[in-house]
PDB file of C-alpha atoms and ligand atoms in Angstrom:
ATOM      1  CA  MET Z 320    -179.464 144.546 -79.928  1.00  0.00           C
ATOM      2  CA  ARG Z 321    -182.686 146.550 -79.831  1.00  0.00           C
ATOM      3  CA  THR Z 322    -185.269 146.292 -82.646  1.00  0.00           C
ATOM      4  CA  VAL Z 323    -187.679 149.153 -83.363  1.00  0.00           C
ATOM      5  CA  SER Z 324    -190.279 149.741 -86.044  1.00  0.00           C
ATOM      6  CA  ASP Z 325    -191.501 153.023 -84.637  1.00  0.00           C
ATOM      7  CA  ILE Z 326    -189.979 156.292 -85.883  1.00  0.00           C
ATOM      8  CA  ALA Z 327    -190.322 158.104 -82.529  1.00  0.00           C
ATOM      9  CA  GLN Z 328    -188.415 155.316 -80.768  1.00  0.00           C
ATOM     10  CA  LEU Z 329    -185.732 155.321 -83.442  1.00  0.00           C
ATOM     11  CA  ARG Z 330    -185.300 159.105 -83.176  1.00  0.00           C
ATOM     12  CA  ALA Z 331    -185.143 158.995 -79.361  1.00  0.00           C
ATOM     13  CA  GLN Z 332    -182.393 156.367 -79.402  1.00  0.00           C
ATOM     14  CA  ILE Z 333    -180.368 158.185 -82.070  1.00  0.00           C
ATOM     15  CA  ALA Z 334    -180.733 161.501 -80.199  1.00  0.00           C
ATOM     16  CA  GLU Z 335    -179.481 159.868 -76.992  1.00  0.00           C
ATOM     17  CA  TRP Z 336    -176.421 158.464 -78.790  1.00  0.00           C
ATOM     18  CA  HIS Z 337    -175.711 161.798 -80.489  1.00  0.00           C
ATOM     19  CA  ARG Z 338    -175.955 163.601 -77.119  1.00  0.00           C
ATOM     20  CA  ALA Z 339    -173.388 161.148 -75.756  1.00  0.00           C
ATOM     21  CA  GLY Z 340    -171.076 162.107 -78.648  1.00  0.00           C
ATOM     22  CA  ALA Z 341    -171.320 158.722 -80.407  1.00  0.00           C
ATOM     23  CA  ARG Z 342    -170.611 158.429 -84.110  1.00  0.00           C
ATOM     24  CA  ILE Z 343    -173.473 156.563 -85.815  1.00  0.00           C
ATOM     25  CA  GLY Z 344    -172.812 154.006 -88.546  1.00  0.00           C
ATOM     26  CA  PHE Z 345    -175.671 152.841 -90.767  1.00  0.00           C
ATOM     27  CA  VAL Z 346    -176.160 149.741 -92.927  1.00  0.00           C
ATOM     28  CA  PRO Z 347    -179.401 149.874 -94.957  1.00  0.00           C
ATOM     29  CA  THR Z 348    -180.639 146.476 -96.218  1.00  0.00           C
ATOM     30  CA  MET Z 349    -183.706 144.767 -97.595  1.00  0.00           C
ATOM     31  CA  GLY Z 350    -183.158 141.813 -95.243  1.00  0.00           C
ATOM     32  CA  ASN Z 351    -182.622 138.149 -96.092  1.00  0.00           C
ATOM     33  CA  LEU Z 352    -179.145 138.784 -94.793  1.00  0.00           C
ATOM     34  CA  HIS Z 353    -176.039 136.783 -95.740  1.00  0.00           C
ATOM     35  CA  PRO Z 354    -172.326 137.054 -94.848  1.00  0.00           C
ATOM     36  CA  GLY Z 355    -171.956 139.889 -97.381  1.00  0.00           C
ATOM     37  CA  HIS Z 356    -174.326 142.038 -95.313  1.00  0.00           C
ATOM     38  CA  PHE Z 357    -172.600 141.089 -92.069  1.00  0.00           C
ATOM     39  CA  SER Z 358    -169.287 142.210 -93.553  1.00  0.00           C
ATOM     40  CA  LEU Z 359    -170.900 145.658 -94.074  1.00  0.00           C
ATOM     41  CA  VAL Z 360    -171.775 145.746 -90.366  1.00  0.00           C
ATOM     42  CA  ASP Z 361    -168.187 144.785 -89.561  1.00  0.00           C
ATOM     43  CA  ILE Z 362    -166.809 147.577 -91.719  1.00  0.00           C
ATOM     44  CA  ALA Z 363    -169.279 150.061 -90.203  1.00  0.00           C
ATOM     45  CA  ARG Z 364    -167.965 149.156 -86.750  1.00  0.00           C
ATOM     46  CA  SER Z 365    -164.505 150.338 -87.689  1.00  0.00           C
ATOM     47  CA  HIS Z 366    -165.927 153.769 -88.670  1.00  0.00           C
ATOM     48  CA  ALA Z 367    -168.498 154.344 -85.903  1.00  0.00           C
ATOM     49  CA  ASP Z 368    -169.353 153.798 -82.223  1.00  0.00           C
ATOM     50  CA  ARG Z 369    -172.961 152.686 -82.663  1.00  0.00           C
ATOM     51  CA  ILE Z 370    -174.299 150.626 -85.550  1.00  0.00           C
ATOM     52  CA  VAL Z 371    -177.832 150.887 -86.893  1.00  0.00           C
ATOM     53  CA  ALA Z 372    -179.080 148.502 -89.608  1.00  0.00           C
ATOM     54  CA  SER Z 373    -182.411 148.730 -91.382  1.00  0.00           C
ATOM     55  CA  VAL Z 374    -184.449 145.938 -92.899  1.00  0.00           C
ATOM     56  CA  PHE Z 375    -187.026 147.316 -95.297  1.00  0.00           C
ATOM     57  CA  VAL Z 376    -188.169 145.748 -98.562  1.00  0.00           C
ATOM     58  CA  ASN Z 377    -188.667 148.974-100.471  1.00  0.00           C
ATOM     59  CA  PRO Z 378    -191.639 148.785-102.869  1.00  0.00           C
ATOM     60  CA  THR Z 379    -190.592 151.782-104.992  1.00  0.00           C
ATOM     61  CA  GLN Z 380    -187.403 150.180-106.300  1.00  0.00           C
ATOM     62  CA  PHE Z 381    -189.210 147.159-107.790  1.00  0.00           C
ATOM     63  CA  GLY Z 382    -190.759 147.264-111.262  1.00  0.00           C
ATOM     64  CA  PRO Z 383    -194.344 146.046-111.782  1.00  0.00           C
ATOM     65  CA  ARG Z 384    -193.157 142.664-113.075  1.00  0.00           C
ATOM     66  CA  GLU Z 385    -190.385 142.222-110.498  1.00  0.00           C
ATOM     67  CA  ASP Z 386    -190.172 140.161-107.313  1.00  0.00           C
ATOM     68  CA  PHE Z 387    -191.441 142.602-104.633  1.00  0.00           C
ATOM     69  CA  ALA Z 388    -194.209 140.256-103.440  1.00  0.00           C
ATOM     70  CA  SER Z 389    -191.994 137.168-103.371  1.00  0.00           C
ATOM     71  CA  TYR Z 390    -188.814 138.856-102.109  1.00  0.00           C
ATOM     72  CA  PRO Z 391    -187.664 136.695 -99.151  1.00  0.00           C
ATOM     73  CA  ARG Z 392    -188.648 138.214 -95.786  1.00  0.00           C
ATOM     74  CA  THR Z 393    -186.687 136.566 -92.981  1.00  0.00           C
ATOM     75  CA  LEU Z 394    -186.794 139.097 -90.143  1.00  0.00           C
ATOM     76  CA  GLU Z 395    -186.251 136.598 -87.320  1.00  0.00           C
ATOM     77  CA  SER Z 396    -183.012 135.175 -88.690  1.00  0.00           C
ATOM     78  CA  ASP Z 397    -181.917 138.661 -89.836  1.00  0.00           C
ATOM     79  CA  CYS Z 398    -182.287 139.866 -86.216  1.00  0.00           C
ATOM     80  CA  ALA Z 399    -180.258 136.965 -84.889  1.00  0.00           C
ATOM     81  CA  GLY Z 400    -177.507 137.498 -87.476  1.00  0.00           C
ATOM     82  CA  LEU Z 401    -177.288 141.251 -86.869  1.00  0.00           C
ATOM     83  CA  ALA Z 402    -177.171 140.785 -83.092  1.00  0.00           C
ATOM     84  CA  ALA Z 403    -174.414 138.191 -83.451  1.00  0.00           C
ATOM     85  CA  ASN Z 404    -172.440 140.550 -85.671  1.00  0.00           C
ATOM     86  CA  GLY Z 405    -172.405 143.524 -83.303  1.00  0.00           C
ATOM     87  CA  CYS Z 406    -175.287 145.623 -84.579  1.00  0.00           C
ATOM     88  CA  ASP Z 407    -176.734 147.873 -81.833  1.00  0.00           C
ATOM     89  CA  LEU Z 408    -180.111 148.797 -83.291  1.00  0.00           C
ATOM     90  CA  LEU Z 409    -182.298 147.297 -86.002  1.00  0.00           C
ATOM     91  CA  PHE Z 410    -184.875 149.576 -87.613  1.00  0.00           C
ATOM     92  CA  ALA Z 411    -187.545 147.492 -89.340  1.00  0.00           C
ATOM     93  CA  PRO Z 412    -190.357 149.870 -90.322  1.00  0.00           C
ATOM     94  CA  ALA Z 413    -193.692 149.113 -91.982  1.00  0.00           C
ATOM     95  CA  VAL Z 414    -194.354 150.540 -95.455  1.00  0.00           C
ATOM     96  CA  ASP Z 415    -196.591 153.358 -94.140  1.00  0.00           C
ATOM     97  CA  ALA Z 416    -193.882 154.538 -91.744  1.00  0.00           C
ATOM     98  CA  ILE Z 417    -191.623 155.236 -94.730  1.00  0.00           C
ATOM     99  CA  TYR Z 418    -194.355 156.203 -97.198  1.00  0.00           C
ATOM    100  CA  PRO Z 419    -197.092 157.960 -95.151  1.00  0.00           C
ATOM    101  CA  PHE Z 420    -198.927 159.009 -98.351  1.00  0.00           C
ATOM    102  CA  GLY Z 421    -198.370 155.628-100.017  1.00  0.00           C
ATOM    103  CA  PRO Z 422    -195.420 154.593-102.224  1.00  0.00           C
ATOM    104  CA  GLN Z 423    -196.963 155.997-105.417  1.00  0.00           C
ATOM    105  CA  ALA Z 424    -197.608 159.465-103.935  1.00  0.00           C
ATOM    106  CA  SER Z 425    -194.155 159.758-102.356  1.00  0.00           C
ATOM    107  CA  VAL Z 426    -191.744 162.630-102.834  1.00  0.00           C
ATOM    108  CA  LYS Z 427    -189.118 161.328-105.293  1.00  0.00           C
ATOM    109  CA  VAL Z 428    -185.375 161.747-105.307  1.00  0.00           C
ATOM    110  CA  GLU Z 429    -183.952 161.469-108.821  1.00  0.00           C
ATOM    111  CA  VAL Z 430    -180.242 161.315-109.616  1.00  0.00           C
ATOM    112  CA  PRO Z 431    -179.959 162.154-113.321  1.00  0.00           C
ATOM    113  CA  GLY Z 432    -177.123 161.091-115.595  1.00  0.00           C
ATOM    114  CA  ILE Z 433    -176.320 157.808-113.901  1.00  0.00           C
ATOM    115  CA  SER Z 434    -179.773 156.390-113.150  1.00  0.00           C
ATOM    116  CA  ASP Z 435    -180.956 155.680-116.697  1.00  0.00           C
ATOM    117  CA  ILE Z 436    -178.096 153.561-118.041  1.00  0.00           C
ATOM    118  CA  LEU Z 437    -177.243 149.853-117.535  1.00  0.00           C
ATOM    119  CA  ASP Z 438    -179.466 148.578-114.674  1.00  0.00           C
ATOM    120  CA  GLY Z 439    -181.446 151.814-114.837  1.00  0.00           C
ATOM    121  CA  ALA Z 440    -182.244 151.167-118.515  1.00  0.00           C
ATOM    122  CA  SER Z 441    -183.371 147.601-117.761  1.00  0.00           C
ATOM    123  CA  ARG Z 442    -185.202 148.563-114.574  1.00  0.00           C
ATOM    124  CA  PRO Z 443    -186.856 151.957-115.210  1.00  0.00           C
ATOM    125  CA  GLY Z 444    -187.456 153.868-111.974  1.00  0.00           C
ATOM    126  CA  HIS Z 445    -185.305 151.495-109.922  1.00  0.00           C
ATOM    127  CA  PHE Z 446    -182.652 154.031-108.909  1.00  0.00           C
ATOM    128  CA  ALA Z 447    -185.216 156.737-108.144  1.00  0.00           C
ATOM    129  CA  GLY Z 448    -186.776 154.209-105.742  1.00  0.00           C
ATOM    130  CA  VAL Z 449    -183.374 153.484-104.195  1.00  0.00           C
ATOM    131  CA  ALA Z 450    -182.377 157.172-103.917  1.00  0.00           C
ATOM    132  CA  THR Z 451    -185.771 158.041-102.429  1.00  0.00           C
ATOM    133  CA  VAL Z 452    -185.767 155.370 -99.735  1.00  0.00           C
ATOM    134  CA  VAL Z 453    -182.110 155.933 -98.854  1.00  0.00           C
ATOM    135  CA  THR Z 454    -182.755 159.683 -98.468  1.00  0.00           C
ATOM    136  CA  LYS Z 455    -185.709 158.942 -96.193  1.00  0.00           C
ATOM    137  CA  LEU Z 456    -183.653 156.457 -94.152  1.00  0.00           C
ATOM    138  CA  PHE Z 457    -180.701 158.878 -93.895  1.00  0.00           C
ATOM    139  CA  ASN Z 458    -183.116 161.552 -92.709  1.00  0.00           C
ATOM    140  CA  LEU Z 459    -184.474 159.248 -89.989  1.00  0.00           C
ATOM    141  CA  VAL Z 460    -181.226 157.629 -88.847  1.00  0.00           C
ATOM    142  CA  GLN Z 461    -178.985 160.743 -89.234  1.00  0.00           C
ATOM    143  CA  PRO Z 462    -175.871 158.612 -89.661  1.00  0.00           C
ATOM    144  CA  ASP Z 463    -172.329 159.957 -89.721  1.00  0.00           C
ATOM    145  CA  THR Z 464    -171.126 157.078 -91.865  1.00  0.00           C
ATOM    146  CA  THR Z 465    -172.773 154.402 -93.985  1.00  0.00           C
ATOM    147  CA  VAL Z 466    -171.544 151.325 -95.831  1.00  0.00           C
ATOM    148  CA  PHE Z 467    -172.628 150.239 -99.338  1.00  0.00           C
ATOM    149  CA  GLY Z 468    -171.447 147.081-101.111  1.00  0.00           C
ATOM    150  CA  GLN Z 469    -169.488 147.398-104.347  1.00  0.00           C
ATOM    151  CA  LYS Z 470    -171.431 144.504-105.861  1.00  0.00           C
ATOM    152  CA  ASP Z 471    -174.215 147.012-106.533  1.00  0.00           C
ATOM    153  CA  TYR Z 472    -171.705 149.376-108.094  1.00  0.00           C
ATOM    154  CA  GLN Z 473    -174.171 151.569-109.957  1.00  0.00           C
ATOM    155  CA  GLN Z 474    -176.221 151.934-106.769  1.00  0.00           C
ATOM    156  CA  LEU Z 475    -173.065 152.991-104.916  1.00  0.00           C
ATOM    157  CA  LEU Z 476    -172.374 155.720-107.506  1.00  0.00           C
ATOM    158  CA  VAL Z 477    -175.998 156.897-107.385  1.00  0.00           C
ATOM    159  CA  ILE Z 478    -175.829 157.224-103.584  1.00  0.00           C
ATOM    160  CA  GLN Z 479    -172.424 158.939-103.633  1.00  0.00           C
ATOM    161  CA  ARG Z 480    -173.695 161.474-106.148  1.00  0.00           C
ATOM    162  CA  MET Z 481    -176.929 162.029-104.254  1.00  0.00           C
ATOM    163  CA  VAL Z 482    -175.070 162.648-100.986  1.00  0.00           C
ATOM    164  CA  ARG Z 483    -172.763 165.157-102.683  1.00  0.00           C
ATOM    165  CA  ASP Z 484    -175.594 166.906-104.490  1.00  0.00           C
ATOM    166  CA  LEU Z 485    -177.788 167.196-101.382  1.00  0.00           C
ATOM    167  CA  ARG Z 486    -174.722 168.206 -99.332  1.00  0.00           C
ATOM    168  CA  LEU Z 487    -175.494 165.538 -96.738  1.00  0.00           C
ATOM    169  CA  PRO Z 488    -172.752 165.310 -94.092  1.00  0.00           C
ATOM    170  CA  ILE Z 489    -172.487 161.527 -94.443  1.00  0.00           C
ATOM    171  CA  GLU Z 490    -169.387 159.481 -95.225  1.00  0.00           C
ATOM    172  CA  ILE Z 491    -170.038 156.688 -97.744  1.00  0.00           C
ATOM    173  CA  VAL Z 492    -167.756 153.695 -97.268  1.00  0.00           C
ATOM    174  CA  PRO Z 493    -167.627 151.230-100.209  1.00  0.00           C
ATOM    175  CA  ALA Z 494    -167.305 147.568 -99.185  1.00  0.00           C
ATOM    176  CA  PRO Z 495    -165.671 144.809-101.239  1.00  0.00           C
ATOM    177  CA  THR Z 496    -167.838 142.037-102.691  1.00  0.00           C
ATOM    178  CA  LEU Z 497    -167.901 138.718-100.825  1.00  0.00           C
ATOM    179  CA  ARG Z 498    -167.896 135.645-103.066  1.00  0.00           C
ATOM    180  CA  GLU Z 499    -168.782 131.958-102.915  1.00  0.00           C
ATOM    181  CA  THR Z 500    -165.907 129.532-103.596  1.00  0.00           C
ATOM    182  CA  ASN Z 501    -166.785 129.448-107.327  1.00  0.00           C
ATOM    183  CA  GLY Z 502    -166.585 133.253-107.500  1.00  0.00           C
ATOM    184  CA  LEU Z 503    -170.341 133.906-107.464  1.00  0.00           C
ATOM    185  CA  ALA Z 504    -170.977 137.245-105.730  1.00  0.00           C
ATOM    186  CA  MET Z 505    -173.067 136.790-102.585  1.00  0.00           C
ATOM    187  CA  SER Z 506    -176.584 138.119-103.065  1.00  0.00           C
ATOM    188  CA  SER Z 507    -180.004 137.573-101.534  1.00  0.00           C
ATOM    189  CA  ARG Z 508    -181.282 136.670-105.002  1.00  0.00           C
ATOM    190  CA  ASN Z 509    -178.841 133.718-105.262  1.00  0.00           C
ATOM    191  CA  GLN Z 510    -181.431 131.732-103.390  1.00  0.00           C
ATOM    192  CA  TYR Z 511    -183.606 131.786-106.511  1.00  0.00           C
ATOM    193  CA  LEU Z 512    -180.952 129.545-108.134  1.00  0.00           C
ATOM    194  CA  THR Z 513    -181.038 125.750-108.087  1.00  0.00           C
ATOM    195  CA  PRO Z 514    -177.818 124.096-106.813  1.00  0.00           C
ATOM    196  CA  GLU Z 515    -176.839 123.383-110.440  1.00  0.00           C
ATOM    197  CA  GLU Z 516    -177.492 126.992-111.519  1.00  0.00           C
ATOM    198  CA  ARG Z 517    -175.549 128.301-108.521  1.00  0.00           C
ATOM    199  CA  GLU Z 518    -172.534 126.293-109.661  1.00  0.00           C
ATOM    200  CA  ARG Z 519    -172.956 127.445-113.263  1.00  0.00           C
ATOM    201  CA  ALA Z 520    -173.278 131.078-112.159  1.00  0.00           C
ATOM    202  CA  GLY Z 521    -169.546 131.055-111.355  1.00  0.00           C
ATOM    203  CA  ILE Z 522    -169.112 131.842-115.067  1.00  0.00           C
ATOM    204  CA  ILE Z 523    -169.997 135.473-114.316  1.00  0.00           C
ATOM    205  CA  TYR Z 524    -166.905 136.123-112.227  1.00  0.00           C
ATOM    206  CA  ARG Z 525    -164.681 134.099-114.563  1.00  0.00           C
ATOM    207  CA  THR Z 526    -166.002 136.176-117.465  1.00  0.00           C
ATOM    208  CA  LEU Z 527    -165.259 139.420-115.613  1.00  0.00           C
ATOM    209  CA  GLN Z 528    -161.711 138.188-115.020  1.00  0.00           C
ATOM    210  CA  GLY Z 529    -161.486 137.294-118.732  1.00  0.00           C
ATOM    211  CA  MET Z 530    -162.631 140.822-119.654  1.00  0.00           C
ATOM    212  CA  ARG Z 531    -159.956 142.357-117.433  1.00  0.00           C
ATOM    213  CA  ASP Z 532    -157.280 140.040-118.849  1.00  0.00           C
ATOM    214  CA  GLY Z 533    -158.427 140.671-122.443  1.00  0.00           C
ATOM    215  CA  LEU Z 534    -158.132 144.417-121.902  1.00  0.00           C
ATOM    216  CA  HIS Z 535    -154.630 143.995-120.476  1.00  0.00           C
ATOM    217  CA  ALA Z 536    -153.673 141.769-123.408  1.00  0.00           C
ATOM    218  CA  GLY Z 537    -154.533 144.665-125.743  1.00  0.00           C
ATOM    219  CA  GLN Z 538    -157.883 143.454-127.096  1.00  0.00           C
ATOM    220  CA  ALA Z 539    -160.232 146.157-128.370  1.00  0.00           C
ATOM    221  CA  ARG Z 540    -163.103 146.998-126.024  1.00  0.00           C
ATOM    222  CA  SER Z 541    -165.715 145.762-128.521  1.00  0.00           C
ATOM    223  CA  GLU Z 542    -163.901 142.430-128.837  1.00  0.00           C
ATOM    224  CA  VAL Z 543    -163.707 142.027-125.047  1.00  0.00           C
ATOM    225  CA  GLU Z 544    -167.441 142.707-124.751  1.00  0.00           C
ATOM    226  CA  THR Z 545    -168.406 140.374-127.615  1.00  0.00           C
ATOM    227  CA  ARG Z 546    -166.351 137.521-126.158  1.00  0.00           C
ATOM    228  CA  ALA Z 547    -167.855 138.078-122.718  1.00  0.00           C
ATOM    229  CA  ARG Z 548    -171.434 137.892-124.031  1.00  0.00           C
ATOM    230  CA  ALA Z 549    -170.578 134.707-125.928  1.00  0.00           C
ATOM    231  CA  ALA Z 550    -169.025 133.098-122.817  1.00  0.00           C
ATOM    232  CA  LEU Z 551    -172.175 133.831-120.810  1.00  0.00           C
ATOM    233  CA  GLU Z 552    -174.509 132.609-123.559  1.00  0.00           C
ATOM    234  CA  ASN Z 553    -172.473 129.416-124.017  1.00  0.00           C
ATOM    235  CA  ALA Z 554    -173.010 128.683-120.316  1.00  0.00           C
ATOM    236  CA  GLY Z 555    -176.777 129.098-120.769  1.00  0.00           C
ATOM    237  CA  LEU Z 556    -177.095 132.567-119.222  1.00  0.00           C
ATOM    238  CA  ALA Z 557    -178.998 135.411-120.890  1.00  0.00           C
ATOM    239  CA  PRO Z 558    -176.755 138.480-120.629  1.00  0.00           C
ATOM    240  CA  ASP Z 559    -178.429 141.857-120.279  1.00  0.00           C
ATOM    241  CA  TYR Z 560    -175.067 143.600-120.585  1.00  0.00           C
ATOM    242  CA  ALA Z 561    -171.374 142.684-120.415  1.00  0.00           C
ATOM    243  CA  VAL Z 562    -169.491 145.943-120.797  1.00  0.00           C
ATOM    244  CA  LEU Z 563    -166.387 147.920-119.950  1.00  0.00           C
ATOM    245  CA  ARG Z 564    -167.181 151.369-118.597  1.00  0.00           C
ATOM    246  CA  ARG Z 565    -165.472 154.274-116.901  1.00  0.00           C
ATOM    247  CA  ALA Z 566    -165.496 153.430-113.183  1.00  0.00           C
ATOM    248  CA  SER Z 567    -166.030 157.074-112.179  1.00  0.00           C
ATOM    249  CA  ASP Z 568    -169.378 157.597-113.941  1.00  0.00           C
ATOM    250  CA  LEU Z 569    -170.173 154.387-115.885  1.00  0.00           C
ATOM    251  CA  HIS Z 570    -170.064 156.245-119.193  1.00  0.00           C
ATOM    252  CA  GLU Z 571    -168.476 154.706-122.278  1.00  0.00           C
ATOM    253  CA  PRO Z 572    -164.722 155.226-122.348  1.00  0.00           C
ATOM    254  CA  ALA Z 573    -162.993 156.815-125.329  1.00  0.00           C
ATOM    255  CA  ALA Z 574    -161.516 154.376-127.868  1.00  0.00           C
ATOM    256  CA  ASN Z 575    -157.988 154.550-126.437  1.00  0.00           C
ATOM    257  CA  GLU Z 576    -158.990 154.857-122.768  1.00  0.00           C
ATOM    258  CA  ARG Z 577    -157.780 151.844-120.762  1.00  0.00           C
ATOM    259  CA  ASP Z 578    -157.183 153.120-117.206  1.00  0.00           C
ATOM    260  CA  GLY Z 579    -159.822 153.476-114.517  1.00  0.00           C
ATOM    261  CA  LEU Z 580    -162.285 151.107-116.176  1.00  0.00           C
ATOM    262  CA  ILE Z 581    -164.657 148.593-114.651  1.00  0.00           C
ATOM    263  CA  ALA Z 582    -166.123 145.437-116.218  1.00  0.00           C
ATOM    264  CA  LEU Z 583    -169.826 144.971-115.446  1.00  0.00           C
ATOM    265  CA  ILE Z 584    -172.193 142.088-116.132  1.00  0.00           C
ATOM    266  CA  ALA Z 585    -175.915 141.613-115.640  1.00  0.00           C
ATOM    267  CA  ALA Z 586    -177.359 138.272-116.744  1.00  0.00           C
ATOM    268  CA  LYS Z 587    -180.443 136.185-116.181  1.00  0.00           C
ATOM    269  CA  LEU Z 588    -180.137 132.611-115.037  1.00  0.00           C
ATOM    270  CA  GLY Z 589    -183.295 130.686-114.196  1.00  0.00           C
ATOM    271  CA  ARG Z 590    -185.406 132.925-111.940  1.00  0.00           C
ATOM    272  CA  ALA Z 591    -182.553 135.225-110.986  1.00  0.00           C
ATOM    273  CA  ARG Z 592    -181.131 138.384-112.528  1.00  0.00           C
ATOM    274  CA  LEU Z 593    -177.528 138.493-111.335  1.00  0.00           C
ATOM    275  CA  ILE Z 594    -175.122 141.446-111.380  1.00  0.00           C
ATOM    276  CA  ASP Z 595    -171.401 141.663-110.690  1.00  0.00           C
ATOM    277  CA  ASN Z 596    -168.388 143.789-111.588  1.00  0.00           C
ATOM    278  CA  LEU Z 597    -164.605 143.958-111.427  1.00  0.00           C
ATOM    279  CA  PHE Z 598    -162.182 146.888-111.588  1.00  0.00           C
ATOM    280  CA  THR Z 599    -159.783 146.285-114.454  1.00  0.00           C
ATOM    281  CA  ASP Z 600    -156.782 148.217-113.118  1.00  0.00           C
ATOM    282  CA  MET Z 601    -154.268 145.738-111.678  1.00  0.00           C
TER     283      MET Z 601
HETATM  284  O1  LIG X1467    -178.963 147.404-101.674  1.00  0.00           O
HETATM  285  C1  LIG X1467    -180.064 147.254-101.101  1.00  0.00           C
HETATM  286  O2  LIG X1467    -180.281 146.296-100.367  1.00  0.00           O
HETATM  287  C2  LIG X1467    -181.154 148.298-101.317  1.00  0.00           C
HETATM  288  O3  LIG X1467    -181.132 148.786-102.615  1.00  0.00           O
HETATM  289  C3  LIG X1467    -181.108 149.428-100.280  1.00  0.00           C
HETATM  290  C4  LIG X1467    -179.840 150.252-100.397  1.00  0.00           C
HETATM  291  C5  LIG X1467    -181.237 148.873 -98.885  1.00  0.00           C
HETATM  292  C6  LIG X1467    -182.281 150.397-100.523  1.00  0.00           C
HETATM  293  O4  LIG X1467    -183.504 149.739-100.406  1.00  0.00           O
END
């Protein structure tokens, strides 16, 4: 696997592969990679001939009181993991390669309608930061196909909508969430948890399953959501939201709407803010 931080080198390699008729698959990441990320590389391989991954901790998607400075940067082990998992090229740019006028003065890509609810309400500006950096990365890598994890479901919808709106000729492949044995969704931020908190965090997935089962048992949506919050609070988590939403756009379903929904949770535990979700259709 080749690693480049320079845009000219990246472009030259991509151009060579395109000339040879290769289909390019792209997996954007912020590094600190775990098996969940490697599964994205695996999925990309089944849709493309050459795989490019990026490692870039994107300053514009972090709020002023969030963990940008302390976000784990583990480039050496990320390189080893990507190489072992069949990645062909790692793009690991510096901040000024992506933001030549500085992050604050950057052109912004906004995806209205979906970016201001749920995580967007709790993390103002987060999805504009994500949409902006992903647009820049797509523009540099020129992928044919790209893989995004379903754990960050709202992010996936933001990117799908952005790609459709900008008419980018890029296939977006959603990837299933990988879980620890207690159900905890794999995430780079899990490493903020103590071993005891990591065990306790399994309540999130069990609560999502309870929400799905409650809905199927005929409970009202408000009852399902109230019970879910209580289950999280009883386990010592601080829920930000525990809701049932329309999977297509994350808007509130009508009172009698029960198909095509998704249960979503965001909750704080210790130093970590954890998110997860589960489709409720069986
Ligand atoms: O999901 C992530 O790791 C990031 O939000 C992404 C898509 C790499 C953009 O920085």
